[in-house]
Coordinates of C-alpha atoms and ligand atoms in Angstrom, one line a residue:
X103 CA -4.8 3.5 -9.1
X104 CA -1.5 5.3 -10.1
X105 CA -2.2 8.5 -8.3
X106 CA -1.0 11.7 -10.3
X107 CA -2.9 14.2 -8.8
X108 CA -3.4 15.2 -5.3
X109 CA -5.4 18.0 -3.4
X110 CA -5.0 18.6 0.6
X111 CA -7.7 20.9 1.9
X112 CA -6.3 23.0 5.0
X113 CA -3.0 25.1 4.6
X114 CA -1.9 24.8 9.0
X115 CA 0.8 23.4 10.3
X116 CA 0.0 19.9 9.1
X117 CA -1.4 20.5 5.2
X118 CA 1.6 22.6 4.6
X119 CA 4.5 21.2 5.4
X120 CA 3.3 16.9 4.9
X121 CA 2.9 18.0 1.3
X122 CA 5.7 19.6 0.8
X123 CA 7.1 16.8 1.7
X124 CA 4.9 14.7 -0.8
X125 CA 5.9 17.1 -3.4
X126 CA 9.5 16.7 -3.1
X127 CA 9.4 13.4 -2.8
X128 CA 7.1 12.7 -5.8
X129 CA 7.7 15.1 -8.3
X130 CA 5.3 13.8 -10.5
X131 CA 2.7 13.9 -8.9
X132 CA 1.0 17.8 -8.8
X133 CA 0.1 18.6 -5.1
X134 CA -2.3 21.4 -4.5
X135 CA -2.9 22.9 -1.1
X136 CA -5.9 25.0 -0.8
X137 CA -7.5 26.7 2.5
X138 CA -10.4 29.7 2.4
X139 CA -8.1 31.4 4.7
X140 CA -6.9 34.0 1.4
X141 CA -3.9 35.6 3.8
X142 CA -2.5 31.9 4.7
X143 CA -2.1 30.8 1.2
X144 CA -0.7 34.7 0.3
X145 CA 2.2 34.0 2.4
X146 CA 2.8 30.6 1.6
X147 CA 3.5 31.9 -2.4
X148 CA 5.1 35.1 -0.5
X149 CA 8.7 35.1 -2.3
X150 CA 10.0 35.8 0.8
X151 CA 10.4 32.9 2.8
X152 CA 10.5 34.9 5.7
X153 CA 6.3 35.4 5.3
X154 CA 6.3 31.6 5.4
X155 CA 3.1 30.7 8.2
X156 CA 4.3 28.0 9.6
X157 CA 8.0 28.2 10.6
X158 CA 9.9 24.6 10.7
X159 CA 13.2 24.3 10.1
X160 CA 14.5 23.4 6.8
X161 CA 10.9 24.0 5.2
X162 CA 11.5 26.9 3.6
X163 CA 14.4 24.6 1.2
X164 CA 11.5 22.4 0.5
X165 CA 9.2 24.4 -0.2
X166 CA 11.3 26.8 -2.4
X167 CA 12.4 23.4 -4.2
X168 CA 8.9 22.1 -5.3
X169 CA 6.5 25.3 -5.1
X170 CA 6.0 26.3 -8.7
X171 CA 7.2 23.0 -10.1
X172 CA 4.6 20.3 -8.7
X173 CA 3.1 22.1 -5.1
X174 CA 0.4 25.0 -5.6
X175 CA -1.1 26.9 -3.0
X176 CA -4.5 28.6 -3.7
X177 CA -7.9 29.2 -2.6
X178 CA -9.6 27.6 -5.6
X179 CA -11.0 24.6 -2.9
X180 CA -13.8 23.8 -5.5
X181 CA -11.0 23.8 -8.8
X182 CA -8.9 21.3 -6.6
X183 CA -10.9 19.2 -5.6
X184 CA -13.0 18.6 -8.6
X185 CA -9.4 17.6 -10.3
X186 CA -7.7 15.5 -8.1
X187 CA -8.1 11.8 -7.4
X188 CA -6.9 12.0 -3.4
X189 CA -7.9 14.4 -1.1
X190 CA -6.2 14.8 2.1
X191 CA -8.5 16.5 4.4
X192 CA -6.2 18.2 6.9
X193 CA -8.5 21.2 8.3
X194 CA -8.6 22.3 12.0
X195 CA -10.3 20.2 15.0
X196 CA -10.4 22.1 17.8
X197 CA -12.3 21.1 21.2
X198 CA -15.6 22.6 20.4
X199 CA -16.8 25.6 23.0
X200 CA -20.3 25.5 22.5
X201 CA -23.6 23.2 23.3
X202 CA -23.1 19.3 23.9
X203 CA -19.3 18.0 24.5
X204 CA -18.3 21.8 24.8
X205 CA -14.7 21.7 26.9
X206 CA -14.7 18.1 25.8
X207 CA -15.0 16.8 21.9
X208 CA -13.5 17.6 19.1
X209 CA -15.7 20.4 17.1
X210 CA -15.9 18.6 13.6
X211 CA -18.2 21.5 11.6
X212 CA -14.9 21.9 9.1
X213 CA -14.6 18.0 8.6
X214 CA -18.0 18.5 7.7
X215 CA -18.1 20.9 5.5
X216 CA -15.1 19.9 3.5
X217 CA -17.0 16.1 3.2
X218 CA -19.5 18.2 2.3
X219 CA -18.2 20.4 -0.1
X220 CA -16.4 17.4 -1.9
X221 CA -19.8 15.4 -1.9
X222 CA -21.2 19.0 -4.6
X223 CA -17.9 19.3 -6.7
X224 CA -16.6 15.7 -7.7
X225 CA -17.2 14.4 -10.6
X226 CA -15.2 11.6 -10.4
X227 CA -13.8 8.2 -8.1
X228 CA -11.9 9.6 -5.2
X229 CA -10.6 8.5 -2.5
X230 CA -10.7 10.6 0.6
X231 CA -8.1 10.5 3.6
X232 CA -8.9 11.6 6.6
X233 CA -5.2 14.0 8.1
X234 CA -6.8 15.7 10.6
X235 CA -6.9 14.0 14.3
X236 CA -10.3 12.4 14.5
X237 CA -12.7 10.9 16.9
X238 CA -12.9 7.0 16.3
X239 CA -15.6 6.4 13.7
X240 CA -15.6 9.5 12.4
X241 CA -15.0 8.2 8.7
X242 CA -18.3 6.7 9.6
X243 CA -20.3 10.4 9.5
X244 CA -17.6 10.6 6.1
X245 CA -19.0 8.4 4.0
X246 CA -22.4 8.9 4.8
X247 CA -22.1 12.3 3.2
X248 CA -20.2 11.2 0.4
X249 CA -22.2 8.1 -0.1
X250 CA -26.0 10.5 0.0
X251 CA -24.3 12.9 -2.9
X252 CA -26.9 11.3 -5.0
X253 CA -23.9 11.7 -7.9
X254 CA -23.2 8.1 -8.4
X255 CA -19.5 8.3 -7.7
X256 CA -17.1 5.7 -5.4
X257 CA -15.6 7.0 -2.9
X258 CA -13.0 5.8 -0.6
X259 CA -12.6 6.6 3.0
X260 CA -8.9 6.5 4.7
X261 CA -7.4 7.5 8.1
X262 CA -3.9 8.8 7.4
X263 CA -3.1 10.5 11.1
X264 CA -0.3 12.9 11.1
X265 CA 2.4 11.8 13.5
X266 CA 4.8 15.2 13.0
X267 CA 5.8 17.3 15.8
X268 CA 6.3 21.1 15.5
X269 CA 9.7 22.1 14.8
X270 CA 11.0 18.8 13.8
X271 CA 8.6 18.6 11.2
X272 CA 10.5 18.3 8.5
X273 CA 12.3 15.5 10.1
X274 CA 9.8 13.7 11.4
X275 CA 8.4 13.6 8.2
X276 CA 11.4 12.7 5.8
X277 CA 12.0 9.7 8.0
X278 CA 9.0 8.9 10.4
X279 CA 8.8 6.0 13.0
X280 CA 6.4 4.6 11.1
X281 CA 3.2 5.6 8.8
X282 CA -0.7 4.7 9.7
X283 CA -3.1 4.2 7.1
X284 CA -6.5 2.1 7.8
X285 CA -9.1 1.4 5.4
X286 CA -12.0 -0.4 4.2
X287 CA -11.2 -4.5 3.6
X288 CA -13.4 -4.9 0.9
X289 CA -11.3 -5.1 -2.6
X290 CA -11.8 -1.1 -3.3
X291 CA -11.1 -0.5 -0.2
X292 CA -7.5 -2.8 -0.1
X293 CA -7.4 -1.2 -3.8
X294 CA -7.2 2.6 -2.4
X295 CA -4.6 1.8 1.1
X296 CA -2.4 0.7 -1.9
X297 CA -2.4 3.8 -3.5
X298 CA -2.0 5.4 -0.4
X299 CA 0.4 3.0 0.7
X300 CA 2.9 3.2 -2.9
X301 CA 2.6 6.9 -2.9
X302 CA 5.1 6.9 0.8
X303 CA 6.7 4.1 -0.7
X304 CA 8.3 6.3 -2.9
X305 CA 10.7 7.4 0.4
X306 CA 9.4 4.9 3.4
X307 CA 10.5 1.0 3.5
X308 CA 7.0 -0.4 3.4
X309 CA 7.8 -2.5 6.8
X310 CA 7.4 1.4 8.1
X311 CA 4.0 1.3 6.6
X312 CA 1.2 0.0 8.6
X313 CA -2.0 -1.0 7.8
X314 CA -4.9 -1.5 9.7
X315 CA -8.6 -1.1 9.3
X316 CA -10.3 2.5 9.7
X317 CA -11.2 2.7 13.5
X318 CA -8.2 1.4 14.8
X319 CA -6.4 4.0 12.8
X320 CA -7.9 6.7 14.2
X321 CA -8.0 5.5 18.1
X322 CA -4.6 5.1 17.7
X323 CA -3.7 8.8 16.8
X324 CA -5.5 9.7 19.9
X325 CA -4.0 7.2 22.1
X326 CA -0.3 7.7 20.6
X327 CA -0.9 12.0 22.0
X328 CA -2.5 10.7 25.2
X329 CA 0.6 8.0 26.0
X330 CA 3.4 11.2 25.1
X331 CA 1.6 13.4 27.5
X332 CA 1.2 10.9 30.0
X333 CA 4.5 10.6 30.2
X334 CA 5.0 14.3 30.6
X335 CA 2.5 14.7 33.3
X336 CA 4.0 11.6 35.1
X337 CA 7.5 13.3 35.1
X338 CA 5.9 16.6 35.9
X339 CA 4.3 15.2 39.0
X340 CA 7.2 13.5 40.2
X341 CA 8.9 17.2 40.2
X342 CA 7.0 18.3 42.2
X343 CA 8.3 15.4 45.0
X344 CA 11.3 16.1 44.0
X345 CA 11.4 19.2 45.5
X346 CA 10.0 18.3 48.5
X347 CA 12.6 15.8 48.9
X348 CA 16.4 17.3 47.0
X349 CA 15.9 14.2 44.4
X350 CA 16.6 15.9 41.4
X351 CA 14.3 15.5 38.8
X352 CA 17.0 15.4 35.5
X353 CA 18.5 12.5 37.4
X354 CA 15.1 10.3 38.6
X355 CA 14.5 10.6 34.3
X356 CA 17.7 9.7 33.7
X357 CA 17.8 6.9 35.9
X358 CA 14.4 5.3 35.2
X359 CA 14.7 6.1 31.3
X360 CA 17.6 4.2 31.0
X361 CA 16.1 1.3 31.0
X362 CA 15.0 0.1 28.1
X363 CA 11.4 -0.9 29.1
X364 CA 10.6 2.8 29.7
X365 CA 13.3 4.5 27.2
X366 CA 14.5 8.4 27.6
X367 CA 12.1 10.3 25.6
X368 CA 9.5 12.7 26.8
X369 CA 10.4 12.8 30.4
X370 CA 11.4 16.2 30.7
X371 CA 9.7 17.7 33.4
X372 CA 8.4 21.1 32.1
X373 CA 6.5 24.2 33.6
X374 CA 4.2 22.3 31.5
X375 CA 2.9 20.7 27.9
X376 CA 1.2 22.6 25.3
X377 CA 0.5 22.5 21.8
X378 CA -2.6 22.5 19.8
X379 CA -3.3 19.1 20.5
X380 CA -2.3 16.9 23.5
X381 CA -5.2 18.5 25.0
X382 CA -7.8 18.6 22.6
X383 CA -6.9 14.7 21.9
X384 CA -7.2 13.0 25.8
X385 CA -10.7 15.2 26.2
X386 CA -11.4 13.8 22.9
X387 CA -10.8 10.2 24.4
X388 CA -12.0 11.3 27.9
X389 CA -15.7 12.5 26.2
X390 CA -15.2 9.3 23.7
X391 CA -14.8 7.2 26.8
X392 CA -17.5 9.3 29.4
X393 CA -19.7 8.4 26.6
X394 CA -19.6 4.8 26.2
X395 CA -20.6 5.0 29.6
X396 CA -16.9 4.0 30.9
X397 CA -15.9 6.0 34.4
X398 CA -12.7 4.7 35.2
X399 CA -11.2 4.8 30.8
X400 CA -12.5 8.4 30.9
X401 CA -11.0 9.6 34.7
X402 CA -7.6 7.6 33.9
X403 CA -6.7 10.1 31.3
X404 CA -8.4 13.0 32.6
X405 CA -5.9 13.0 35.3
X406 CA -3.2 13.7 32.4
X407 CA -4.8 16.9 31.9
X408 CA -5.6 18.3 35.4
X409 CA -1.8 17.3 36.3
X410 CA -0.8 19.6 33.4
X411 CA -3.3 22.6 34.6
X412 CA -1.5 22.2 37.9
X413 CA 2.0 22.1 37.0
X414 CA 1.2 25.6 35.2
X415 CA -0.7 27.0 38.0
X416 CA 2.0 25.8 40.5
X417 CA 5.1 27.2 38.1
X418 CA 3.3 30.7 38.8
X419 CA 2.4 30.7 42.3
X420 CA 5.4 29.7 42.6
X421 CA 7.5 32.9 41.5
X422 CA 4.7 34.9 43.2
X423 CA 5.3 33.3 46.4
X424 CA 9.3 33.4 46.0
X425 CA 9.2 37.6 45.1
X426 CA 7.7 37.9 48.4
X427 CA 4.7 37.0 47.7
X428 CA 3.4 40.2 45.9
X429 CA 4.1 40.8 41.9
X430 CA 1.8 43.5 42.1
X431 CA 3.6 46.4 40.1
X432 CA 6.8 43.5 39.3
X433 CA 8.2 43.6 35.8
X434 CA 8.8 39.9 34.8
X435 CA 10.8 39.5 32.0
X436 CA 8.9 36.0 30.1
X437 CA 11.4 34.4 27.5
X438 CA 9.7 32.4 25.1
X439 CA 6.2 32.4 24.4
X440 CA 5.9 29.4 22.0
X441 CA 4.7 26.4 23.1
X442 CA 8.1 24.7 22.2
X443 CA 11.4 25.4 20.3
X444 CA 11.7 25.8 16.8
X445 CA 8.3 27.1 16.6
X446 CA 6.3 30.1 15.7
X447 CA 3.3 28.3 17.3
X448 CA 1.6 30.0 20.7
X449 CA -1.6 27.6 20.6
X450 CA -2.3 26.2 24.2
X451 CA 1.2 27.3 25.3
X452 CA 1.8 27.1 29.1
X453 CA 3.3 30.8 28.9
X454 CA -0.1 32.2 28.0
X455 CA -1.6 30.1 31.3
X456 CA 1.1 31.7 33.6
X457 CA 0.6 35.4 32.3
X458 CA -2.7 34.9 32.8
X459 CA -1.8 34.0 36.6
X460 CA 0.6 36.7 36.7
X461 CA -1.7 39.5 35.3
X462 CA -4.0 38.0 37.6
X463 CA -1.6 39.1 40.5
X464 CA -1.5 42.8 38.7
X465 CA 2.4 42.0 37.9
X466 CA 4.1 43.6 34.7
X467 CA 5.5 41.4 32.1
X468 CA 7.9 41.7 29.0
X469 CA 7.9 39.0 26.6
X470 CA 10.7 38.2 24.0
X471 CA 10.3 35.6 22.0
X472 CA 12.7 35.1 18.6
X473 CA 9.5 33.6 16.7
X474 CA 6.6 34.4 17.7
X475 CA 5.4 38.8 16.5
X476 CA 3.4 41.1 19.1
X477 CA 0.1 40.4 18.0
X478 CA -0.1 37.3 18.3
X479 CA 1.2 37.7 22.2
X480 CA -2.1 40.1 22.8
X481 CA -4.4 37.5 20.5
X482 CA -3.5 35.0 22.8
X483 CA -4.0 36.7 25.9
X484 CA -7.4 38.4 24.2
X485 CA -8.7 35.2 23.6
X486 CA -8.6 34.1 27.6
X487 CA -10.7 36.7 28.3
X488 CA -9.6 37.4 31.6
X489 CA -9.3 41.3 30.4
X490 CA -10.1 43.9 28.3
X491 CA -7.6 43.8 25.4
X492 CA -7.0 47.6 26.4
X493 CA -5.6 45.9 29.8
X494 CA -3.5 43.0 28.1
X495 CA -1.8 45.9 26.5
X496 CA -0.9 48.0 29.3
X497 CA 0.3 45.4 31.3
X498 CA 2.0 43.2 29.0
X499 CA 4.7 44.0 26.4
X500 CA 7.0 42.5 23.8
X501 CA 10.4 43.5 22.7
X502 CA 12.3 42.2 19.7
X503 CA 15.6 42.4 22.3
X504 CA 15.4 39.8 25.3
X505 CA 18.4 42.1 27.0
X506 CA 15.9 45.3 26.8
X507 CA 13.4 42.7 27.5
X508 CA 15.2 41.8 31.1
X509 CA 16.1 45.3 31.8
X510 CA 15.4 46.7 34.8
X511 CA 13.0 42.9 35.8
X512 CA 12.8 41.6 39.6
X513 CA 12.5 38.3 37.5
X514 CA 13.1 36.2 34.6
X515 CA 10.9 33.1 34.0
X516 CA 11.9 31.1 31.1
X517 CA 8.8 29.4 29.0
X518 CA 10.2 27.7 26.0
X519 CA 13.6 26.1 25.8
X520 CA 15.5 27.6 22.9
X521 CA 18.4 27.2 22.4
X522 CA 19.6 30.5 22.1
X523 CA 18.5 31.2 25.4
X524 CA 21.5 29.5 26.7
X525 CA 24.3 31.9 25.0
X526 CA 23.3 35.0 25.9
X527 CA 25.6 37.4 28.1
X528 CA 24.1 36.5 31.4
X529 CA 26.3 38.8 33.2
X530 CA 25.2 41.6 31.0
X531 CA 21.3 40.4 32.2
X532 CA 22.5 40.5 35.9
X533 CA 23.6 43.9 35.8
X534 CA 20.6 45.6 34.1
X535 CA 18.3 43.3 36.6
X536 CA 17.2 44.2 40.3
X537 CA 18.4 42.8 42.9
X538 CA 18.1 39.9 44.3
X539 CA 17.8 38.9 40.6
X540 CA 15.8 35.9 40.4
X541 CA 15.4 33.0 37.8
X542 CA 12.4 30.7 37.2
X543 CA 13.6 28.4 34.6
X544 CA 10.5 26.4 33.4
X545 CA 12.5 24.4 30.9
X546 CA 15.8 23.1 33.0
X547 CA 17.5 24.7 30.0
X548 CA 19.6 27.0 31.4
X549 CA 23.2 26.6 33.5
X550 CA 22.1 27.2 36.8
X551 CA 25.8 26.4 38.7
X552 CA 26.8 28.9 36.0
X553 CA 24.0 31.8 36.9
X554 CA 24.5 31.3 39.9
X555 CA 28.6 32.0 40.2
X556 CA 26.7 35.5 38.9
X557 CA 25.1 36.0 41.9
X558 CA 21.3 34.8 40.3
X559 CA 18.7 32.6 42.3
X560 CA 17.8 30.5 40.3
X561 CA 14.6 28.0 41.1
X562 CA 14.3 25.3 38.6
X563 CA 11.6 22.6 37.6
X564 CA 12.2 19.5 40.0
X565 CA 15.7 19.8 41.5
X566 CA 16.7 20.3 45.2
X567 CA 18.6 23.6 44.3
X568 CA 14.8 24.9 44.7
X569 CA 15.0 23.8 48.9
X570 CA 18.6 25.2 48.9
X571 CA 17.3 28.6 47.3
X572 CA 14.5 29.0 49.5
X573 CA 16.6 29.2 52.0
X574 CA 18.5 31.6 50.7
X575 CA 15.6 34.1 49.7
Ligands
NAI114 N1 -0.1 21.0 14.3 C1 0.2 19.4 14.6 O1 1.2 19.4 14.9 C2 -0.6 18.6 14.4 C3 -1.9 18.4 13.9 N2 -2.6 17.8 13.4 C4 -3.8 17.7 13.3 O2 -4.4 18.1 12.3 C5 -4.9 18.8 12.0 C6 -4.9 20.5 11.7 O3 -3.8 20.8 12.9 P1 -3.2 22.2 12.2 O4 -2.5 21.9 11.1 O5 -2.7 21.9 12.8 O6 -4.4 23.0 12.0 P2 -4.2 24.9 11.5 O7 -5.9 25.7 12.4 O8 -2.6 25.3 11.7 O9 -4.9 24.5 10.3 C7 -6.0 23.9 9.4 C8 -6.6 24.9 8.2 O10 -7.6 24.5 7.6 C9 -8.4 25.7 6.8 N3 -9.6 25.5 6.9 C10 -10.5 25.0 7.8 N4 -12.0 24.7 7.1 C11 -11.9 24.7 5.7 C12 -12.2 24.5 4.4 N5 -14.0 23.9 4.8 N6 -11.9 24.6 3.6 C13 -10.8 25.0 3.0 N7 -9.5 25.3 4.9 C14 -9.8 24.8 5.9 C15 -8.1 26.9 8.1 O11 -8.3 28.0 7.4 C16 -6.6 26.2 8.3 O12 -6.1 27.1 7.8 C17 -5.8 18.6 13.8 O13 -7.0 18.0 13.1 C18 -4.5 18.5 14.0 O14 -5.2 17.5 15.2 C19 -2.0 16.2 13.6 C20 -1.0 16.0 13.7 C21 0.2 16.2 14.3
UGA115 O1 -0.9 15.5 17.1 C1 0.4 16.3 17.1 O2 0.2 17.6 17.2 C2 1.3 16.2 17.4 O3 1.5 16.3 19.2 C3 2.4 16.4 19.2 O4 3.8 17.1 18.8 P1 4.2 18.9 19.5 O5 2.9 19.0 19.8 O6 4.2 19.4 17.9 O7 4.8 18.6 20.2 P2 5.8 17.9 21.3 O8 7.2 17.8 20.8 O9 5.2 16.3 21.2 O10 5.7 19.0 22.6 C4 4.3 19.0 23.2 C5 4.7 19.8 24.5 O11 5.3 18.9 25.4 C6 6.1 19.6 26.0 N1 7.5 18.5 26.4 C7 7.6 17.7 25.6 C8 8.5 16.3 25.7 C9 9.0 16.7 26.9 O12 9.7 16.0 27.8 N2 8.6 17.6 27.9 C10 7.5 18.1 27.7 O13 7.2 19.2 28.4 C11 6.6 20.0 25.0 O14 7.4 21.5 25.1 C12 5.5 21.1 24.5 O15 4.8 22.0 25.3 C13 3.5 14.8 19.6 O16 4.6 14.4 19.9 C14 3.2 14.1 17.7 O17 3.4 13.1 17.5 C15 1.6 14.6 17.3 O18 1.8 14.4 16.1

């Protein structure tokens, strides 16, 4: 089927950028992105590109090019469903916070609501595309709901998981390693797969478009994220060993990464991975494995999360230890709050958990992040529920000037690897701090030797310098 009208339910970090790129690359297809969240849709439609709800390098240009031509953002979900031949479901699938599977399984209520709405509104045959990350066999539930709608409409359900990383979404979407499409092996299923292949084939070579059965596609997405996160937990585990042995984790990562069987990517030791997906998707994998009675499999993958939690806590406790075992009333400046650079997304950011530990120790925190606004920092802490909103606001401040944020601080903690941090006037920052001025670099981002020559005491993750500095402290 030649697709000329697409709708995407969910205008978030995936729905927005993904559809913007399809609209850019396929000017003959009308793409409508819908969401229940009116403020979000208004922000996507804002003429001032600085107000876009998702910050991604290069995205505002893509949206500016296609919006109003063949890319539309709307809250009229029914109308968009009715008109579309192909409907992407790109809604949130967070970890469940209640009932059975609480804290482990994916909450699929928004997926089910979409399926019911599609079943209710549709008057013509449609291809439904799972873009959200879903537990394996979710397509079965979606099919059930659609089939029992009783309206004699033919629905094909495809799985087309998204592999973009935030901060590089535009680049990843324009030039993906692969596109994965899972579908039925029936003639109708194959035709549906082919319709989606044709869309991607407008800019992605056919050999990079992989087609599989639905279940392999659904499961591959969870597995890809689990493997990526596992590499980070592996190198973070080694970072702790490096600190005890005077090995340098950067050197170890380089040495092992040059083995082509291991490869150099995703070996950067850090304060711990964050983001909306790694933890949720691994927990989901663990939950599914346990539900099949696969205890060893579940335990194996759960360790990736346990190690990540340990790394975040270890970083925070180290700050306390190096500030003479108390941070009560001490000012600590946070550089970065986003879960990685080049995004305004803070979901599951390591910064939130490090802040929470330090606030429990009665530290006074000041935060600077180039893209995260004050209300988001408060919302993230309030969501944890560790203390009241008033208490959070009394002990953490957010500033728009990094020099002001660092002024009078006992220590600086680098939580996000924003490039601009490297280029600051570090002598000026040093002059404004209490002495000894300490930097805890959770991203191994800064030039530690240069900072030391200024007078800072620098603690990086997994480097021998940590031990040497210990002696100095
Ligand atoms: N954030 C990322 O980088 C990636 C996310 N994913 C997956 O994509 C999915 C979406 O993730 P994000 O875009 O980050 O989530 P998000 O939370 O940014 O966006 C989801 C949007 O769906 C809307 N929504 C929920 N139910 C709705 C309904 N019934 N009708 C209309 N709109 C509805 C919400 O209002 C929200 O704006 C998740 O399953 C996630 O695991 C996959 C790859 C990358
Ligand atoms: O399903 C998803 O949501 C996406 O999850 C990740 O993308 P994302 O979370 O946006 O960003 P990553 O670059 O993977 O970084 C995740 C976290 O790991 C950290 N990280 C990454 C790499 C590394 O070597 N070390 C490290 O600590 C980052 O700082 C960040 O906190 C995957 O990389 C995407 O392929 C996937 O589509």
